[in-house]
CSV table of C-alpha atoms and ligand atoms in Angstrom, one decimal:
chain,number,residue,atom,x,y,z
H,28,MET,CA,27.0,-14.5,20.0
H,29,ALA,CA,24.6,-13.8,17.1
H,30,ASP,CA,25.6,-13.9,13.4
H,31,LYS,CA,25.9,-10.7,11.4
H,32,PRO,CA,22.4,-9.7,10.3
H,33,ALA,CA,21.4,-9.4,6.6
H,34,ARG,CA,21.2,-5.6,6.4
H,35,GLY,CA,17.5,-4.7,6.2
H,36,LEU,CA,16.8,-8.4,6.5
H,37,ALA,CA,17.5,-8.7,2.7
H,38,ASP,CA,16.8,-12.2,1.4
H,39,VAL,CA,15.7,-13.4,4.8
H,40,VAL,CA,12.6,-15.7,4.6
H,41,ALA,CA,10.7,-14.3,7.5
H,42,ALA,CA,7.3,-16.1,7.2
H,43,SER,CA,5.5,-18.8,5.4
H,44,THR,CA,2.4,-17.6,3.6
H,45,ALA,CA,-0.1,-19.0,1.1
H,46,LEU,CA,-1.3,-15.6,0.2
H,47,SER,CA,1.1,-14.2,-2.3
H,48,ASP,CA,4.4,-15.1,-4.0
H,49,VAL,CA,7.0,-13.0,-5.9
H,50,ASP,CA,9.5,-14.2,-8.4
H,51,GLY,CA,11.9,-11.3,-8.4
H,52,VAL,CA,14.1,-12.6,-11.2
H,53,ALA,CA,11.2,-13.4,-13.6
H,54,GLY,CA,9.2,-10.4,-12.4
H,55,ARG,CA,6.1,-12.3,-11.5
H,56,LEU,CA,3.5,-11.8,-8.8
H,57,TYR,CA,0.9,-14.4,-7.7
H,58,TYR,CA,-2.1,-14.2,-5.3
H,59,ARG,CA,-2.8,-17.7,-4.0
H,60,GLY,CA,-1.2,-19.1,-7.1
H,61,TYR,CA,-3.0,-16.8,-9.6
H,62,ASP,CA,-0.7,-14.7,-11.8
H,63,ILE,CA,-1.4,-11.0,-11.4
H,64,HIS,CA,-1.4,-10.7,-15.2
H,65,ASP,CA,-4.4,-13.0,-15.2
H,66,LEU,CA,-6.2,-11.1,-12.4
H,67,ALA,CA,-5.5,-7.5,-13.4
H,68,GLY,CA,-8.4,-6.1,-15.4
H,69,ARG,CA,-10.4,-9.3,-15.2
H,70,THR,CA,-11.1,-9.7,-11.5
H,71,SER,CA,-12.8,-7.1,-9.4
H,72,PHE,CA,-11.3,-5.9,-6.2
H,73,GLU,CA,-14.2,-7.6,-4.3
H,74,GLU,CA,-13.3,-10.9,-5.9
H,75,CYS,CA,-9.7,-10.3,-5.0
H,76,VAL,CA,-10.8,-9.7,-1.3
H,77,HIS,CA,-12.6,-13.0,-1.4
H,78,LEU,CA,-9.5,-14.7,-2.8
H,79,LEU,CA,-7.2,-13.3,-0.2
H,80,VAL,CA,-9.4,-13.2,2.9
H,81,ARG,CA,-11.6,-16.3,2.2
H,82,GLY,CA,-9.2,-18.3,0.2
H,83,THR,CA,-10.8,-18.8,-3.2
H,84,LEU,CA,-12.0,-16.9,-6.2
H,85,PRO,CA,-15.7,-16.6,-5.5
H,86,THR,CA,-18.6,-18.1,-7.3
H,87,THR,CA,-21.3,-15.5,-8.3
H,88,ALA,CA,-23.3,-16.4,-5.2
H,89,GLU,CA,-20.3,-16.1,-3.0
H,90,LEU,CA,-19.4,-12.8,-4.5
H,91,ASP,CA,-23.0,-11.5,-4.0
H,92,THR,CA,-22.8,-12.5,-0.4
H,93,LEU,CA,-19.5,-10.7,0.2
H,94,VAL,CA,-20.6,-7.6,-1.7
H,95,ALA,CA,-23.7,-7.4,0.6
H,96,GLU,CA,-21.6,-7.9,3.7
H,97,LEU,CA,-19.1,-5.2,2.6
H,98,ALA,CA,-22.0,-2.8,2.0
H,99,GLU,CA,-23.5,-3.6,5.4
H,100,ALA,CA,-20.1,-3.2,7.2
H,101,ARG,CA,-18.9,0.1,5.8
H,102,THR,CA,-20.5,2.4,8.3
H,103,ILE,CA,-17.9,4.4,10.4
H,104,GLY,CA,-18.6,4.0,14.1
H,105,ALA,CA,-19.4,6.9,16.4
H,106,SER,CA,-15.9,6.9,18.0
H,107,ALA,CA,-14.0,7.4,14.8
H,108,GLN,CA,-16.6,10.1,13.8
H,109,ALA,CA,-15.9,11.8,17.2
H,110,VAL,CA,-12.2,11.8,16.6
H,111,LEU,CA,-12.5,13.1,13.1
H,112,PRO,CA,-12.7,16.9,13.9
H,113,HIS,CA,-9.5,16.6,15.9
H,114,VAL,CA,-7.4,14.6,13.4
H,115,ILE,CA,-8.2,16.8,10.4
H,116,ARG,CA,-5.6,19.1,12.0
H,117,SER,CA,-2.9,16.4,11.6
H,118,GLY,CA,0.0,17.2,9.3
H,119,THR,CA,-0.8,14.5,6.7
H,120,PRO,CA,-3.8,12.3,5.8
H,121,MET,CA,-1.8,9.1,6.8
H,122,GLU,CA,-1.3,10.4,10.3
H,123,ALA,CA,-5.0,11.1,10.6
H,124,LEU,CA,-6.0,7.8,9.1
H,125,ARG,CA,-3.6,5.8,11.3
H,126,THR,CA,-5.5,7.3,14.3
H,127,LEU,CA,-8.9,6.8,12.7
H,128,VAL,CA,-8.2,3.1,12.0
H,129,SER,CA,-7.3,2.6,15.6
H,130,ALA,CA,-10.5,4.4,16.7
H,131,LEU,CA,-12.5,2.0,14.6
H,132,SER,CA,-11.8,-0.8,17.2
H,133,VAL,CA,-13.8,1.1,19.9
H,134,ASP,CA,-17.1,0.3,18.1
H,135,ASP,CA,-16.1,-3.0,16.6
H,136,PRO,CA,-18.0,-5.7,18.5
H,137,ASP,CA,-15.2,-8.2,17.9
H,138,ALA,CA,-12.4,-5.9,18.7
H,139,SER,CA,-10.5,-8.1,21.2
H,140,ASP,CA,-11.7,-11.4,19.8
H,141,SER,CA,-8.9,-12.9,17.6
H,142,GLY,CA,-10.7,-16.1,16.9
H,143,ALA,CA,-11.1,-17.3,13.3
H,144,GLU,CA,-14.7,-16.2,12.8
H,145,ALA,CA,-14.2,-12.8,14.5
H,146,ASN,CA,-11.1,-12.2,12.4
H,147,GLN,CA,-13.1,-12.9,9.2
H,148,ARG,CA,-15.8,-10.4,10.3
H,149,LYS,CA,-13.2,-7.8,11.2
H,150,ALA,CA,-11.4,-8.2,7.9
H,151,VAL,CA,-14.7,-7.5,6.0
H,152,ARG,CA,-15.4,-4.5,8.2
H,153,LEU,CA,-11.9,-3.0,7.8
H,154,VAL,CA,-11.8,-3.5,4.0
H,155,ALA,CA,-15.3,-1.9,3.8
H,156,GLN,CA,-14.5,0.9,6.2
H,157,MET,CA,-11.1,2.0,4.9
H,158,PRO,CA,-12.4,3.7,1.7
H,159,MET,CA,-15.2,5.3,3.7
H,160,LEU,CA,-12.7,6.5,6.2
H,161,VAL,CA,-10.6,8.2,3.6
H,162,ALA,CA,-13.6,9.8,1.9
H,163,THR,CA,-15.1,10.9,5.3
H,164,TYR,CA,-11.8,12.4,6.3
H,165,HIS,CA,-11.3,14.2,3.0
H,166,ALA,CA,-14.8,15.6,3.1
H,167,ALA,CA,-14.3,16.8,6.7
H,168,ARG,CA,-11.1,18.6,6.0
H,169,THR,CA,-12.6,20.3,2.9
H,170,GLY,CA,-15.7,21.3,4.9
H,171,GLY,CA,-18.2,19.2,3.1
H,172,ALA,CA,-19.9,15.8,3.4
H,173,ALA,CA,-18.9,12.8,1.3
H,174,PRO,CA,-21.7,11.6,-1.1
H,175,ASP,CA,-23.4,8.4,0.1
H,176,PRO,CA,-22.1,5.3,-1.7
H,177,VAL,CA,-24.5,4.0,-4.4
H,178,VAL,CA,-25.6,0.3,-4.8
H,179,ASP,CA,-24.6,0.0,-8.5
H,180,LEU,CA,-21.0,0.9,-7.9
H,181,GLY,CA,-18.3,-1.3,-6.2
H,182,ILE,CA,-15.7,-0.2,-3.8
H,183,ALA,CA,-13.6,1.4,-6.5
H,184,GLY,CA,-16.4,3.3,-8.2
H,185,ASN,CA,-17.8,4.5,-4.9
H,186,PHE,CA,-14.4,5.7,-3.7
H,187,LEU,CA,-14.0,7.9,-6.8
H,188,LEU,CA,-17.6,9.1,-6.4
H,189,GLN,CA,-16.9,10.1,-2.8
H,190,ILE,CA,-13.5,11.7,-3.4
H,191,THR,CA,-14.2,13.6,-6.6
H,192,GLY,CA,-17.9,14.4,-5.9
H,193,SER,CA,-19.1,13.1,-9.2
H,194,ARG,CA,-20.0,9.7,-10.5
H,195,PRO,CA,-17.0,8.2,-12.3
H,196,SER,CA,-17.2,7.0,-15.9
H,197,PRO,CA,-17.6,3.2,-16.2
H,198,ARG,CA,-14.0,3.0,-17.6
H,199,ALA,CA,-12.6,5.2,-14.7
H,200,ALA,CA,-14.2,2.9,-12.2
H,201,GLU,CA,-12.8,-0.2,-14.0
H,202,ILE,CA,-9.4,1.3,-14.1
H,203,PHE,CA,-9.4,2.2,-10.4
H,204,ASP,CA,-10.7,-1.2,-9.6
H,205,GLU,CA,-7.7,-2.7,-11.4
H,206,CYS,CA,-5.4,-0.4,-9.4
H,207,LEU,CA,-6.9,-1.8,-6.2
H,208,VAL,CA,-6.3,-5.4,-7.4
H,209,LEU,CA,-2.7,-4.6,-8.3
H,210,HIS,CA,-1.9,-3.2,-4.8
H,211,ALA,CA,-3.8,-5.8,-2.7
H,212,ASP,CA,-0.9,-8.0,-1.4
H,213,HIS,CA,2.8,-8.3,-1.8
H,214,THR,CA,4.5,-10.9,0.4
H,215,MET,CA,6.7,-9.6,3.3
H,216,ASN,CA,6.7,-5.9,2.4
H,217,ALA,CA,7.4,-3.7,5.4
H,218,SER,CA,3.8,-2.9,6.4
H,219,THR,CA,2.6,-6.5,6.1
H,220,PHE,CA,5.6,-7.8,8.1
H,221,THR,CA,4.8,-5.1,10.7
H,222,ALA,CA,1.2,-6.4,10.9
H,223,ARG,CA,2.4,-10.0,11.3
H,224,VAL,CA,4.8,-9.1,14.0
H,225,VAL,CA,2.1,-7.4,16.0
H,226,ALA,CA,-0.4,-10.2,15.3
H,227,ALA,CA,2.2,-12.8,16.4
H,228,THR,CA,2.1,-11.4,20.0
H,229,LEU,CA,-1.6,-12.4,19.9
H,230,SER,CA,-2.5,-8.8,19.8
H,231,ASP,CA,-5.7,-7.9,17.9
H,232,MET,CA,-6.3,-7.1,14.2
H,233,HIS,CA,-6.9,-3.4,14.7
H,234,SER,CA,-3.6,-3.0,16.5
H,235,ALA,CA,-1.8,-4.9,13.7
H,236,ILE,CA,-3.4,-2.7,11.1
H,237,THR,CA,-2.7,0.5,12.9
H,238,ALA,CA,1.0,-0.4,13.0
H,239,ALA,CA,0.9,-1.4,9.4
H,240,MET,CA,-0.5,2.1,8.5
H,241,GLY,CA,2.5,3.6,10.2
H,242,ALA,CA,4.9,1.5,8.2
H,243,LEU,CA,3.1,2.1,4.9
H,244,ARG,CA,3.3,5.9,5.3
H,245,GLY,CA,7.1,6.1,4.9
H,246,PRO,CA,8.5,7.3,1.5
H,247,LEU,CA,10.6,4.1,1.1
H,248,HIS,CA,7.2,2.1,1.1
H,249,GLY,CA,3.7,3.4,0.3
H,250,GLY,CA,4.6,7.0,0.7
H,251,ALA,CA,6.6,6.8,-2.6
H,252,ASN,CA,3.5,7.3,-4.8
H,253,GLU,CA,2.9,10.7,-3.4
H,254,ALA,CA,6.6,11.5,-3.5
H,255,VAL,CA,6.7,10.6,-7.3
H,256,MET,CA,3.9,13.1,-8.0
H,257,LYS,CA,5.6,15.8,-6.0
H,258,THR,CA,8.8,15.1,-7.9
H,259,MET,CA,7.0,15.5,-11.3
H,260,GLN,CA,5.4,18.7,-10.2
H,261,SER,CA,8.7,20.1,-9.0
H,262,ILE,CA,10.6,19.5,-12.3
H,263,ASP,CA,11.1,22.7,-14.3
H,264,GLY,CA,10.6,22.4,-18.1
H,265,GLY,CA,8.4,19.3,-18.1
H,266,VAL,CA,9.8,16.4,-20.2
H,267,ASP,CA,12.8,18.5,-21.2
H,268,GLY,CA,13.7,19.0,-17.5
H,269,VAL,CA,13.6,15.3,-16.6
H,270,GLU,CA,17.1,14.2,-17.6
H,271,ALA,CA,18.8,17.1,-15.6
H,272,TYR,CA,16.7,16.3,-12.6
H,273,VAL,CA,17.6,12.6,-12.7
H,274,ARG,CA,21.3,13.3,-13.1
H,275,GLN,CA,21.4,15.9,-10.4
H,276,THR,CA,19.6,13.7,-8.0
H,277,LEU,CA,21.9,10.7,-8.6
H,278,ASP,CA,25.0,12.9,-8.6
H,279,ALA,CA,23.9,14.1,-5.1
H,280,HIS,CA,23.4,10.4,-4.1
H,281,GLY,CA,19.6,11.1,-3.7
H,282,LYS,CA,16.8,8.6,-4.2
H,283,LEU,CA,14.5,8.7,-7.2
H,284,MET,CA,11.1,7.9,-5.8
H,285,GLY,CA,9.2,5.1,-7.5
H,286,PHE,CA,12.4,3.3,-8.7
H,287,GLY,CA,14.1,0.2,-7.4
H,288,HIS,CA,12.9,-2.7,-5.4
H,289,ARG,CA,14.2,-5.1,-2.8
H,290,VAL,CA,12.9,-8.2,-4.5
H,291,TYR,CA,12.4,-7.4,-8.3
H,292,LYS,CA,15.5,-7.6,-10.3
H,293,THR,CA,13.5,-6.8,-13.4
H,294,GLU,CA,10.3,-4.9,-14.2
H,295,ASP,CA,7.7,-5.0,-11.4
H,296,PRO,CA,4.8,-6.7,-13.1
H,297,ARG,CA,2.4,-4.2,-11.5
H,298,ALA,CA,4.3,-1.3,-13.2
H,299,THR,CA,3.6,-2.9,-16.5
H,300,HIS,CA,-0.2,-2.6,-16.0
H,301,LEU,CA,0.0,0.9,-14.5
H,302,ARG,CA,2.1,2.2,-17.4
H,303,ARG,CA,-0.5,1.0,-19.8
H,304,ILE,CA,-3.3,2.5,-17.7
H,305,SER,CA,-1.4,5.8,-17.4
H,306,GLU,CA,-1.1,6.0,-21.2
H,307,GLU,CA,-4.8,5.3,-21.6
H,308,LEU,CA,-5.8,8.0,-19.2
H,309,ALA,CA,-3.3,10.5,-20.7
H,310,ASP,CA,-4.9,9.9,-24.1
H,311,SER,CA,-8.5,10.0,-22.8
H,312,THR,CA,-8.0,13.1,-20.7
H,313,GLY,CA,-5.8,14.8,-23.4
H,314,ASP,CA,-3.4,15.6,-20.7
H,315,ARG,CA,-0.3,13.7,-21.7
H,316,GLY,CA,2.2,15.8,-19.7
H,317,TYR,CA,2.8,13.6,-16.7
H,318,TYR,CA,2.7,10.4,-18.7
H,319,LYS,CA,5.4,11.7,-21.1
H,320,MET,CA,7.5,12.9,-18.2
H,321,SER,CA,7.1,9.5,-16.5
H,322,ARG,CA,8.2,7.7,-19.7
H,323,ARG,CA,11.2,10.0,-20.1
H,324,MET,CA,12.2,9.5,-16.5
H,325,GLU,CA,12.1,5.7,-16.7
H,326,GLU,CA,14.2,5.8,-19.8
H,327,VAL,CA,16.8,8.1,-18.2
H,328,VAL,CA,16.9,6.2,-14.9
H,329,PHE,CA,17.4,2.9,-16.6
H,330,ASP,CA,20.2,4.3,-18.9
H,331,VAL,CA,22.0,6.0,-16.0
H,332,LYS,CA,21.4,3.7,-13.1
H,333,GLY,CA,19.8,0.5,-14.5
H,334,LEU,CA,16.8,0.8,-12.1
H,335,TYR,CA,13.2,-0.2,-13.1
H,336,PRO,CA,10.1,1.6,-12.0
H,337,ASN,CA,8.2,0.0,-9.1
H,338,VAL,CA,4.4,-0.1,-8.4
H,339,ASP,CA,4.4,3.5,-7.0
H,340,PHE,CA,5.9,5.1,-10.1
H,341,PHE,CA,3.0,5.0,-12.7
H,342,ALA,CA,0.4,4.8,-9.9
H,343,ALA,CA,1.2,8.5,-9.3
H,344,SER,CA,0.1,9.7,-12.8
H,345,VAL,CA,-2.8,7.3,-12.8
H,346,TYR,CA,-4.3,8.6,-9.6
H,347,HIS,CA,-3.6,12.2,-10.8
H,348,TYR,CA,-5.6,11.5,-14.0
H,349,LEU,CA,-8.4,10.0,-12.0
H,350,GLY,CA,-8.8,13.2,-10.0
H,351,ILE,CA,-7.4,11.9,-6.7
H,352,PRO,CA,-5.7,14.6,-4.6
H,353,THR,CA,-1.9,13.9,-4.3
H,354,ASP,CA,-1.9,13.6,-0.6
H,355,LEU,CA,-4.5,10.8,-0.7
H,356,PHE,CA,-2.3,8.6,-2.9
H,357,THR,CA,-0.8,6.7,0.0
H,358,PRO,CA,-4.2,6.3,1.7
H,359,VAL,CA,-5.4,4.8,-1.6
H,360,PHE,CA,-2.6,2.2,-1.2
H,361,ALA,CA,-4.0,1.5,2.3
H,362,VAL,CA,-7.6,1.1,0.9
H,363,SER,CA,-6.3,-1.8,-1.3
H,364,ARG,CA,-3.6,-3.2,1.0
H,365,MET,CA,-6.2,-3.6,3.8
H,366,SER,CA,-7.3,-6.8,2.1
H,367,GLY,CA,-3.7,-8.2,2.2
H,368,TRP,CA,-3.0,-7.0,5.7
H,369,THR,CA,-6.1,-8.5,7.2
H,370,ALA,CA,-5.6,-11.8,5.3
H,371,HIS,CA,-2.0,-11.9,6.8
H,372,VAL,CA,-3.3,-11.3,10.3
H,373,ILE,CA,-5.8,-14.1,9.8
H,374,GLU,CA,-3.1,-16.4,8.5
H,375,GLN,CA,-0.7,-15.5,11.4
H,376,HIS,CA,-3.3,-16.2,14.1
H,377,LEU,CA,-4.3,-19.5,12.5
H,378,ASP,CA,-0.7,-20.8,12.9
H,379,ASN,CA,1.0,-18.5,15.4
H,380,ARG,CA,4.4,-18.4,16.9
H,381,LEU,CA,5.9,-15.2,18.4
H,382,ILE,CA,8.1,-13.4,15.9
H,383,ARG,CA,11.2,-12.5,17.9
H,384,PRO,CA,14.4,-12.5,16.0
H,385,ASP,CA,17.9,-12.0,17.4
H,386,SER,CA,20.2,-9.0,17.1
H,387,GLU,CA,23.9,-8.5,16.7
H,388,TYR,CA,25.2,-6.5,19.6
H,389,ILE,CA,27.6,-3.7,18.4
H,390,GLY,CA,27.9,-1.6,21.5
H,391,GLU,CA,30.5,-1.3,24.3
H,392,ARG,CA,31.3,-4.3,26.5
H,393,ASP,CA,32.7,-4.7,30.0
H,394,GLN,CA,31.7,-1.2,31.1
H,395,LYS,CA,32.5,-0.4,34.7
H,396,TRP,CA,29.5,1.0,36.7
H,397,VAL,CA,30.2,4.1,38.8
H,398,PRO,CA,27.8,5.9,41.1
H,399,ILE,CA,26.1,9.0,39.6
H,400,GLU,CA,28.0,11.5,41.7
H,401,GLU,CA,31.3,10.2,40.4
H,402,ARG,CA,30.4,10.3,36.6
E,28,LIG,N1,17.1,6.0,-6.5
E,28,LIG,C1,18.4,6.0,-6.5
E,28,LIG,N2,19.2,5.0,-6.2
E,28,LIG,C2,18.6,3.8,-5.9
E,28,LIG,C3,17.2,3.7,-5.8
E,28,LIG,C4,16.5,4.8,-6.1
E,28,LIG,N3,15.1,4.8,-6.1
E,28,LIG,N4,16.9,2.5,-5.4
E,28,LIG,C5,18.0,1.8,-5.3
E,28,LIG,N5,19.0,2.6,-5.5
E,28,LIG,C6,20.5,2.3,-5.5
E,28,LIG,C7,21.0,2.6,-4.1
E,28,LIG,O1,21.5,3.9,-4.0
E,28,LIG,C8,22.1,1.6,-4.1
E,28,LIG,O2,23.2,2.0,-4.9
E,28,LIG,P1,24.7,1.8,-4.6
E,28,LIG,O3,24.9,0.3,-4.5
E,28,LIG,O4,25.4,2.4,-5.8
E,28,LIG,O5,24.9,2.4,-3.3
E,28,LIG,C9,21.5,0.3,-4.7
E,28,LIG,O6,20.6,0.9,-5.7
E,28,LIG,C10,20.8,-0.6,-3.8
E,28,LIG,O7,19.8,0.2,-3.1
E,28,LIG,P2,19.2,0.0,-1.7
E,28,LIG,O8,18.6,1.2,-1.2
E,28,LIG,O9,20.3,-0.7,-0.8
E,28,LIG,O10,18.1,-1.1,-2.0
E,28,LIG,P3,17.0,-1.6,-1.0
E,28,LIG,O11,16.7,-3.0,-1.4
E,28,LIG,O12,17.5,-1.4,0.4
E,28,LIG,O13,15.9,-0.6,-1.2
E,28,LIG,C11,14.0,0.5,-2.0
E,28,LIG,C12,14.7,-0.8,-1.9
E,28,LIG,C13,12.7,0.3,-2.6
E,28,LIG,C14,13.8,1.1,-0.6
E,28,LIG,C15,14.8,1.5,-2.8
E,28,LIG,O14,14.9,1.1,-4.2
E,28,LIG,C16,14.3,2.9,-2.8
E,28,LIG,O15,14.6,3.7,-1.9
E,28,LIG,N6,13.4,3.3,-3.8
E,28,LIG,C17,12.8,4.6,-3.8
E,28,LIG,C18,11.5,4.6,-2.9
E,28,LIG,C19,10.4,3.8,-3.5
E,28,LIG,O16,10.1,3.9,-4.6
E,28,LIG,N7,9.8,2.9,-2.6
E,28,LIG,C20,8.7,2.1,-3.1
E,28,LIG,C21,9.1,0.6,-3.0
E,28,LIG,S1,8.1,-0.5,-3.9
E,28,LIG,C22,6.5,-0.5,-3.4
E,28,LIG,C23,6.2,-0.2,-1.9
E,28,LIG,O17,6.7,-0.9,-1.1
E,28,LIG,O18,5.5,0.8,-1.7
């Protein structure tokens, strides 16, 4: 008979990884041993991709090579393009994008090859294609065409260009680049665990990523950033309405989106950076409303419930200030997390064992079978 499970697998060590590490008590996050506080704002997303997928912070020559490979790989294949007119009728962008990611495999020459070199090539393609996919989807649903990416902008700057239709300021591109770095990997979060479970059956990278997209979508995971924005927009009275909203939600045993974390017992280090960025954008846009509401909300939630904001909380106002439509916030998370997901699939395939835990049986026992006509 199996033991009692840890509810939600809390505190269960489910995998060994050299990719990222969280110290939930101290509130620290590391990518391959580098502190996120050292990486954020100083390392580009492309460097971070090199770190996670290829194992090291790149030299200038290595970075140039990767940047060229990413530019070469970002074209969306004919099959995903063909699916696009159908999926723009999906209820949400994440549903559409989950299908589009799956369709990318049809035109990927390495689709069913899970060897080390093929996995490296697919990781580069998926990281490069994801922002293009979001932009192409957004253009299709709004009846236009996304502007072509330009050579002098990186993944972050080109994404803002393609989504907003205008070239971002250098600072906006830098800020969004930092956001992508902050979201790139995070140990055994639900979507990464999902990707590893799929990969561990020796299934292919696109299958693992498609499943991860499904896990990310939920509001307890990546869907929280969109839910935070919708919460802010729904509060009557702006800053003055925040306290009543928090108290009413908690009195009704509701969840406050963007707060709490399974692992962090203190401030999420990513929230520290996103709070600073939100304040900077509030000042530079002259639109301090959502930043002030966010600050008031974290104050009240901490006083009443002792919860800290997580990565999704200040990401909401940041993406809003950057001009990203609210329903694309979770797809933005996927644009970044694609680097972590693909690196985890590579790592799983390099040292694989089927992931197949046990379960505790809680149903009836010793049932007596009777023929259907006697039931
Ligand atoms: N609002 C209200 N109460 C909360 C919240 C919250 N956001 N988070 C935790 N709690 C309470 C919960 O009600 C429970 O209280 P009590 O012991 O009095 O019943 C206690 O804190 C433990 O909560 P839990 O839900 O058992 O904790 P968990 O580790 O299972 O859940 C969580 C972690 C992130 C799902 C949860 O904090 C939550 O639902 N947060 C809101 C959704 C969210 O922001 N998700 C993003 C997570 S971080 C980044 C990402 O993965 O995308």
